[in-house]
Short mmCIF file of C-alpha atoms and ligand atoms in Angstrom, two decimals:
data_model
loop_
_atom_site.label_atom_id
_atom_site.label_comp_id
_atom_site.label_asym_id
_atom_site.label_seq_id
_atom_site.Cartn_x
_atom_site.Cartn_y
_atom_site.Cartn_z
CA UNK A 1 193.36 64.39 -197.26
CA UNK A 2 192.60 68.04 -198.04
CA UNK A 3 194.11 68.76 -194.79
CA UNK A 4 197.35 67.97 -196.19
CA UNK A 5 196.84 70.05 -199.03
CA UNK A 6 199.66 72.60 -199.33
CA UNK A 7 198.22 76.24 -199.54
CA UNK A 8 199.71 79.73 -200.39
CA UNK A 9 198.65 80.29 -196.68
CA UNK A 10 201.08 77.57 -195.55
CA UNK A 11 203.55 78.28 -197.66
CA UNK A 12 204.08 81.62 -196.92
CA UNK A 13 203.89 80.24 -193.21
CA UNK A 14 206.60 78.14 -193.79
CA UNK A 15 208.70 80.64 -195.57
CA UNK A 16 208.55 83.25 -192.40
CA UNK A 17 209.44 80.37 -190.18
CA UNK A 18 212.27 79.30 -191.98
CA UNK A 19 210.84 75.77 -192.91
CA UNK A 20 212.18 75.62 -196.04
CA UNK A 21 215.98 75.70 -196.71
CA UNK A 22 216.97 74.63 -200.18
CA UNK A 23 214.73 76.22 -202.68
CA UNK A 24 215.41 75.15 -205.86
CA UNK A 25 214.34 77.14 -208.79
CA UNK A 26 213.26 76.59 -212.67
CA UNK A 27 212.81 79.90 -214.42
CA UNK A 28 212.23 80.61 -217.79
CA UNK A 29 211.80 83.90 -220.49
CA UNK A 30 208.40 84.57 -218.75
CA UNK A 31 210.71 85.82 -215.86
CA UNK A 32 212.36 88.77 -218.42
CA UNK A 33 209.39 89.89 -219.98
CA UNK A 34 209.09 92.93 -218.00
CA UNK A 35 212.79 93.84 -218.75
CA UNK A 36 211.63 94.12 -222.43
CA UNK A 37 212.52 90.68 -223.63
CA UNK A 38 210.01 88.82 -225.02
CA UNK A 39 209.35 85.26 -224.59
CA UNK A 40 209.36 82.41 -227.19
CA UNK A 41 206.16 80.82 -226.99
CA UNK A 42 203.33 83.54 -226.20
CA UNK A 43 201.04 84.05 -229.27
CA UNK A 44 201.81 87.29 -231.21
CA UNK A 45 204.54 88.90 -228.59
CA UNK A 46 206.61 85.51 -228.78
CA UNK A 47 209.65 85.11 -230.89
CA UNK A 48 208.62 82.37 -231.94
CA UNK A 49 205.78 84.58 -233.55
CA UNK A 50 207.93 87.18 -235.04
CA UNK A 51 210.39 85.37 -237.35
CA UNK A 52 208.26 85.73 -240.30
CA UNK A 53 211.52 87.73 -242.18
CA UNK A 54 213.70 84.83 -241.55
CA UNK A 55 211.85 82.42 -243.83
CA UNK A 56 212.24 79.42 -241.51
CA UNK A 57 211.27 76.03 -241.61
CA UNK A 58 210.07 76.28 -238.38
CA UNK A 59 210.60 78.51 -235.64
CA UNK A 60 212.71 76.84 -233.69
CA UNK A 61 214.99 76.28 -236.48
CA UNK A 62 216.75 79.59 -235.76
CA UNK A 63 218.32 77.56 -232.53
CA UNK A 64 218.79 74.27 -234.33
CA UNK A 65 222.35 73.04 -234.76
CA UNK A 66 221.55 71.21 -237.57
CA UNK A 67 220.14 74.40 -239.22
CA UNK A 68 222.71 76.73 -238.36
CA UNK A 69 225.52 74.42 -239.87
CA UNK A 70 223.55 74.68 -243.71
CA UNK A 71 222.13 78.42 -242.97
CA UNK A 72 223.77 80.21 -240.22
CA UNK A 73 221.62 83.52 -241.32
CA UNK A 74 218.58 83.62 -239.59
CA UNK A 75 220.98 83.39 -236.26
CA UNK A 76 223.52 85.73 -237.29
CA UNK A 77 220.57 87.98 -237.84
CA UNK A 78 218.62 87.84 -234.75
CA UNK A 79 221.38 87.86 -232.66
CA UNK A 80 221.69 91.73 -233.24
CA UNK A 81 218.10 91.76 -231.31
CA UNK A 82 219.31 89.02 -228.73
CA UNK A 83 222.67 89.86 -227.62
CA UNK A 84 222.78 90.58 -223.63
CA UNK A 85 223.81 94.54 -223.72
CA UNK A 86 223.65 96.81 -221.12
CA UNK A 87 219.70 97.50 -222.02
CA UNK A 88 218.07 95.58 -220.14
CA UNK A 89 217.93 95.83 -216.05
CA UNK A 90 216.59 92.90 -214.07
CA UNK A 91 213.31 92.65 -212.63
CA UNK A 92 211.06 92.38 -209.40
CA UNK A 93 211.32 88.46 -210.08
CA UNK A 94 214.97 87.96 -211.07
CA UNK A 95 215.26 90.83 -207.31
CA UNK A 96 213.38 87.73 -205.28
CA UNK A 97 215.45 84.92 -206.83
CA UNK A 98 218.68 86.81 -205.32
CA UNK A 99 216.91 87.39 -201.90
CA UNK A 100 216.72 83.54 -201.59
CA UNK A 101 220.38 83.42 -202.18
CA UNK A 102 220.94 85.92 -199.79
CA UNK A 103 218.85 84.70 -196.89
CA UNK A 104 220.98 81.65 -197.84
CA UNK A 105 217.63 79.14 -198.64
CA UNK A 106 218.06 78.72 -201.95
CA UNK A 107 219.85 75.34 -203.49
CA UNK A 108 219.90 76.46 -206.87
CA UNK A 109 218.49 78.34 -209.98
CA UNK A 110 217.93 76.07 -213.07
CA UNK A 111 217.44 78.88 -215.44
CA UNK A 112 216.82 78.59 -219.30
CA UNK A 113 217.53 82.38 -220.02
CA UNK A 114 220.30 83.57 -221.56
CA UNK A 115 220.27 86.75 -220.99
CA UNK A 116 222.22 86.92 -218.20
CA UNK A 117 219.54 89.17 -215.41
CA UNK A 118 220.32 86.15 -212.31
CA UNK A 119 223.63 87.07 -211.89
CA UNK A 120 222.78 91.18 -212.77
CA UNK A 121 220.48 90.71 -209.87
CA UNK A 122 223.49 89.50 -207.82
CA UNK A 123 222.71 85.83 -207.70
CA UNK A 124 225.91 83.80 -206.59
CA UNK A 125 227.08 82.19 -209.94
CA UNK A 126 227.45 79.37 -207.57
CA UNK A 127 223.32 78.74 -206.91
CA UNK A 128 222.92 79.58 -211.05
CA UNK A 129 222.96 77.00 -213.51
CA UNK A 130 222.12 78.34 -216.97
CA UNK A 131 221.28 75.75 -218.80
CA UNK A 132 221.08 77.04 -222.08
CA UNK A 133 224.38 78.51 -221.60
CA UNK A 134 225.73 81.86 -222.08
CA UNK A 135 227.31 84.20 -224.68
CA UNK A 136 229.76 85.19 -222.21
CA UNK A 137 232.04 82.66 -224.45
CA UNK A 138 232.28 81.48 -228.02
CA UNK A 139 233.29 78.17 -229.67
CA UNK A 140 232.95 75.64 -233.07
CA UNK A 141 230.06 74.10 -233.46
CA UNK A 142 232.61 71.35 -235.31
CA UNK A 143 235.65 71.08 -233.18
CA UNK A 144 234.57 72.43 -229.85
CA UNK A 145 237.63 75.30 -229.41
CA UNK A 146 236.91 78.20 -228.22
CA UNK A 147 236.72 81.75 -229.61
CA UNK A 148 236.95 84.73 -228.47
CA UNK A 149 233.44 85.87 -227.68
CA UNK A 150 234.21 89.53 -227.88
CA UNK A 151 235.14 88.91 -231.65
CA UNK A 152 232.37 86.17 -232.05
CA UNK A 153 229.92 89.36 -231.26
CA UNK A 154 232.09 92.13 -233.53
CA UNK A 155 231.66 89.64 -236.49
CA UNK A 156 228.11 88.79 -235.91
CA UNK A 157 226.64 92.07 -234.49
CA UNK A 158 228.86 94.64 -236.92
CA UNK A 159 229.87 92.55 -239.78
CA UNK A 160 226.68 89.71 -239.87
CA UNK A 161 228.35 86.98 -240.96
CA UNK A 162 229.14 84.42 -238.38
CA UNK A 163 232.71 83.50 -237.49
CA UNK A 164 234.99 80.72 -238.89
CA UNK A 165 237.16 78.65 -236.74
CA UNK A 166 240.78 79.20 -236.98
CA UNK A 167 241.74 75.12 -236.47
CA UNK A 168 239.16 73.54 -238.39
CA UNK A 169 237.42 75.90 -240.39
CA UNK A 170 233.49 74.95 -238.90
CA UNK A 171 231.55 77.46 -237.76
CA UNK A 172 231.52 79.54 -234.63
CA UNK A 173 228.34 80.91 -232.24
CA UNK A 174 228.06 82.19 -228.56
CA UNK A 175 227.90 78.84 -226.32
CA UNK A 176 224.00 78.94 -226.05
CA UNK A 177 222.57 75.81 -226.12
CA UNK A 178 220.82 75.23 -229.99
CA UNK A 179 218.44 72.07 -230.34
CA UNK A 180 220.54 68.93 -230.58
CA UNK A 181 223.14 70.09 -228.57
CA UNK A 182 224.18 68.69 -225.21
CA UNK A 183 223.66 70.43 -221.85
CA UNK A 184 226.86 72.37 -220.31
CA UNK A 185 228.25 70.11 -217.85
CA UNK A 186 227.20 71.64 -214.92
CA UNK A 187 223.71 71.10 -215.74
CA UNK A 188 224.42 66.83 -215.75
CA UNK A 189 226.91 67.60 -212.34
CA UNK A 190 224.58 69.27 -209.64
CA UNK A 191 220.86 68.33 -211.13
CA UNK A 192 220.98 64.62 -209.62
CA UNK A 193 221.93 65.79 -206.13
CA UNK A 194 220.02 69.20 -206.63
CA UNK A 195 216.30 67.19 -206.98
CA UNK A 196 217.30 64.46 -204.70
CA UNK A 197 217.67 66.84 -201.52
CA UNK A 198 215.55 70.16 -202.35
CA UNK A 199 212.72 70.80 -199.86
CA UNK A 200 210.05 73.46 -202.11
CA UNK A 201 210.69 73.85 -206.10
CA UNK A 202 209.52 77.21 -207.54
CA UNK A 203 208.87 77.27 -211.32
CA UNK A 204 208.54 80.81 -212.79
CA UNK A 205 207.90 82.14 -216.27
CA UNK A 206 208.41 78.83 -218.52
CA UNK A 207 205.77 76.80 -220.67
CA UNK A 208 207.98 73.42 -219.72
CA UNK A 209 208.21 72.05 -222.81
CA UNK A 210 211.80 71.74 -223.43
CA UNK A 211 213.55 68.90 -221.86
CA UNK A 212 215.21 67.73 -219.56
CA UNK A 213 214.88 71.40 -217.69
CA UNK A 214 211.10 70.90 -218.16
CA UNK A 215 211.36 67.59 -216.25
CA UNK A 216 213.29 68.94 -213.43
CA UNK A 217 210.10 69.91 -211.07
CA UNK A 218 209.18 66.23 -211.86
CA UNK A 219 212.51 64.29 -210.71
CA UNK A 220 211.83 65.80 -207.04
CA UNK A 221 210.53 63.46 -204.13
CA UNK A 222 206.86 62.80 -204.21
CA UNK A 223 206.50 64.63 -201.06
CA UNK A 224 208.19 67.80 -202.01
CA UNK A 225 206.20 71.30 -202.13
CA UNK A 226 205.96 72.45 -205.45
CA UNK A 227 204.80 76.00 -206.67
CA UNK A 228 204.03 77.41 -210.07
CA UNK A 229 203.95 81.51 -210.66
CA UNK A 230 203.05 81.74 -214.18
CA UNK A 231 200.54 82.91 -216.54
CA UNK A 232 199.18 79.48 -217.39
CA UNK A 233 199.30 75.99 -215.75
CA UNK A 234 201.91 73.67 -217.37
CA UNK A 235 203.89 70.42 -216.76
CA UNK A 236 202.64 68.27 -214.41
CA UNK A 237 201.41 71.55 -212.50
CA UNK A 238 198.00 70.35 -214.29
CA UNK A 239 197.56 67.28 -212.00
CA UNK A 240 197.05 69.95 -209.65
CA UNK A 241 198.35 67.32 -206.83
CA UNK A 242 198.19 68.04 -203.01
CA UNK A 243 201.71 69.11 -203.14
CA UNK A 244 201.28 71.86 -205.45
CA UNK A 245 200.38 75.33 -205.51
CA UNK A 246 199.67 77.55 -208.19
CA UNK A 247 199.60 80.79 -208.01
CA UNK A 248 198.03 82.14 -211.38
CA UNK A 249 199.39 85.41 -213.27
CA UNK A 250 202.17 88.42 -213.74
CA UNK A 251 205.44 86.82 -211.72
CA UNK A 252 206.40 90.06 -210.65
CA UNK A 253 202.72 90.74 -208.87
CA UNK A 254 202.39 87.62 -207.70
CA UNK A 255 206.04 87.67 -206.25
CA UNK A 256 205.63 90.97 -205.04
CA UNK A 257 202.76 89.85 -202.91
CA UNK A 258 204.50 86.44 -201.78
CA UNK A 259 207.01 89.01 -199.97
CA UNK A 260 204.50 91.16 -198.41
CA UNK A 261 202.61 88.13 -196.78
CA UNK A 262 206.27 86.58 -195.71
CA UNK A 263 207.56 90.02 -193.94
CA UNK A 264 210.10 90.43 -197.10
CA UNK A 265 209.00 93.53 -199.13
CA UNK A 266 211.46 95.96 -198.13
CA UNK A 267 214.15 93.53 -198.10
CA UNK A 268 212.78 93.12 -201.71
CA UNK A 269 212.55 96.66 -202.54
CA UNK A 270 216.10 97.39 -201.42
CA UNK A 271 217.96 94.64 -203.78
CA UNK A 272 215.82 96.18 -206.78
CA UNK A 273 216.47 100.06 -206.08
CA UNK A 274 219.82 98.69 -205.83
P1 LIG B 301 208.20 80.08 -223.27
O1 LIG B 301 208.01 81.29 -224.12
O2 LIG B 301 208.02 78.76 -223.89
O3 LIG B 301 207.22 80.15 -222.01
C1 LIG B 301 207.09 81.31 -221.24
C2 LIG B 301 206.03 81.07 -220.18
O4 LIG B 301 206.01 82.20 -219.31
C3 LIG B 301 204.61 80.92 -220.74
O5 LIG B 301 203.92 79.92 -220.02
C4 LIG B 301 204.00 82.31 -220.48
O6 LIG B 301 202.60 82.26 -220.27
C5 LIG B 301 204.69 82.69 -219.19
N1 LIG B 301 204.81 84.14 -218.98
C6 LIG B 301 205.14 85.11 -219.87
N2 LIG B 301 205.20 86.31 -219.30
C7 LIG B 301 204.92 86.12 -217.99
C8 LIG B 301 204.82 86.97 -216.85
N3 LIG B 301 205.06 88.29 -216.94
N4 LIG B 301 204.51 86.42 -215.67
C9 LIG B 301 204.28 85.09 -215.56
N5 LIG B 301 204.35 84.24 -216.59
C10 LIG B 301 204.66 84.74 -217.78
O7 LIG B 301 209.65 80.24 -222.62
P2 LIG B 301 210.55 79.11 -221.93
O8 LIG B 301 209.70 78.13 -221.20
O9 LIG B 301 211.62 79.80 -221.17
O10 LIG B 301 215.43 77.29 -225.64
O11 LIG B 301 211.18 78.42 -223.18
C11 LIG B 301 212.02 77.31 -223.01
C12 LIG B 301 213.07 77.25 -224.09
O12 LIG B 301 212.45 77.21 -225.36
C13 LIG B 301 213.97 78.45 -224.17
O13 LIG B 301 215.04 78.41 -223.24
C14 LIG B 301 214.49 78.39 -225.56
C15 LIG B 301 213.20 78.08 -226.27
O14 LIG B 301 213.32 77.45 -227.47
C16 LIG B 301 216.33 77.24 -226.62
O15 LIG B 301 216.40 78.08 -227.46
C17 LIG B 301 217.23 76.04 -226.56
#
């Protein structure tokens, strides 16, 4: 019945009375584009529209393991452009994401970034999966052991050519996750439980078309609140059922606005002055 309908009016009801208490979150690049990092999928300022130097297959080939292990290149290149530096500050969104953890409602953030702005914005590492890993550390592609990432970046960023491992010889890169490689094994640990007992799922910023992170908003219970803050509808966000709410645009407006109605602006404010 339309009565049932969740609203943004509701929602932000239920928000200021504390009706919700484990918020899980799926963000994606949309969420850093105002830091200056672009996304991968919007036409012309995507990446995914800008690797016309690397003479690729395919775009997505610059994160494909496959490709990496006969052309490591294109990578070794663009990671120059890619690698987290101290350049980039997090935004109003990534700001909201750690008031959730601090008003202690939020279960977890699934994030595909890796550019490291949750835990900038002081998210607990604890609520943060990222689950296209990190190039906090380094390993083979071949053997799995680990490198150190410090050295991984010297011999990337300075010398561009892309490290060899010292046991087996294979070839090293920062643990992001490339196409055909597994999920880091927190991912697989907490996203079972995490779906099974959230109570609202916020998607930000991502086109949901990578799995399994783009199935995560549909592995919830049928009766869970779901919202979308993005430019464009996506996922099953188009069904547009009686659970959802989607709340159309910039993420940083939009969210901006969500803590006004809620009560939480200054609160806001004061985590991103800080
Ligand atoms: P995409 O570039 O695919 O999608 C970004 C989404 O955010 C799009 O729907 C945009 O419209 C939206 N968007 C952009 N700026 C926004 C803004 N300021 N406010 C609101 N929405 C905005 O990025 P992801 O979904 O994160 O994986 O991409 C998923 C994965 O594909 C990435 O993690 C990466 C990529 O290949 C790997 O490399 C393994």
């Amino acid at each position: 019945a339309a009565a049932d309908r969740i609203t943004l009016d509701k929602m932000v009801e239920s928000l200021r009375e504390g009706v919700y208490e484990k918020i899980l979150v799926v963000a994606g690049a949309g969420i850093s584009c105002s830091a200056g990092i672009p996304d991968f999928r919007t036409p012309g300022s995507g990446l995914y529209d800008n690797l016309h130097e690397y003479d690729l297959p395919y775009p997505e080939a610059i994160f494909d393991i496959d490709f990496y292990r006969k052309n490591p290149m294109p990578f070794v290149t663009l990671s120059k452009e890619i690698w987290p530096g101290v350049k980039y500050r997090p935004t109003i969104t990534h700001c909201f994401l750690s008031l959730l953890g601090k008003r202690g409602i939020l279960q977890r953030i699934y994030t595909q970034n890796i550019d490291g702005l949750e835990a900038i914005a002081g998210v607990n590492p604890e609520l943060l999966v990222e689950c296209h890993g990190n190039f906090r550390s380094s390993g083979c592609i071949d053997c799995g052991s680990s490198y150190n990432a410090d050295d991984c970046k010297s011999s990337m960023v300075m010398q561009g050519e892309a490290p060899i491992c010292t046991s087996c010889g294979g070839l090293v890169k920062p643990t992001i996750v490339f196409f055909g490689e597994v999920m880091p094994n927190r991912f697989s640990q907490l996203v079972h439980v995490d779906v099974a007992s959230c109570d609202l799922v916020i998607v930000l910023g991502t086109s949901l078309l990578v799995d399994p992170v783009a199935s995560i908003p549909n592995w919830v219970k049928s009766d869970v609140h779901r919202c979308l803050i993005n430019r464009d509808v996506v996922g099953s966000f188009i069904l547009n059922k009686p659970t959802d709410v989607f709340l159309e645009g910039d993420c940083d407006e939009i969210v901006r606005k969500l803590c006004q109605l809620v009560g939480w602006e200054d609160e806001l404010d004061q985590i991103y002055s800080h």
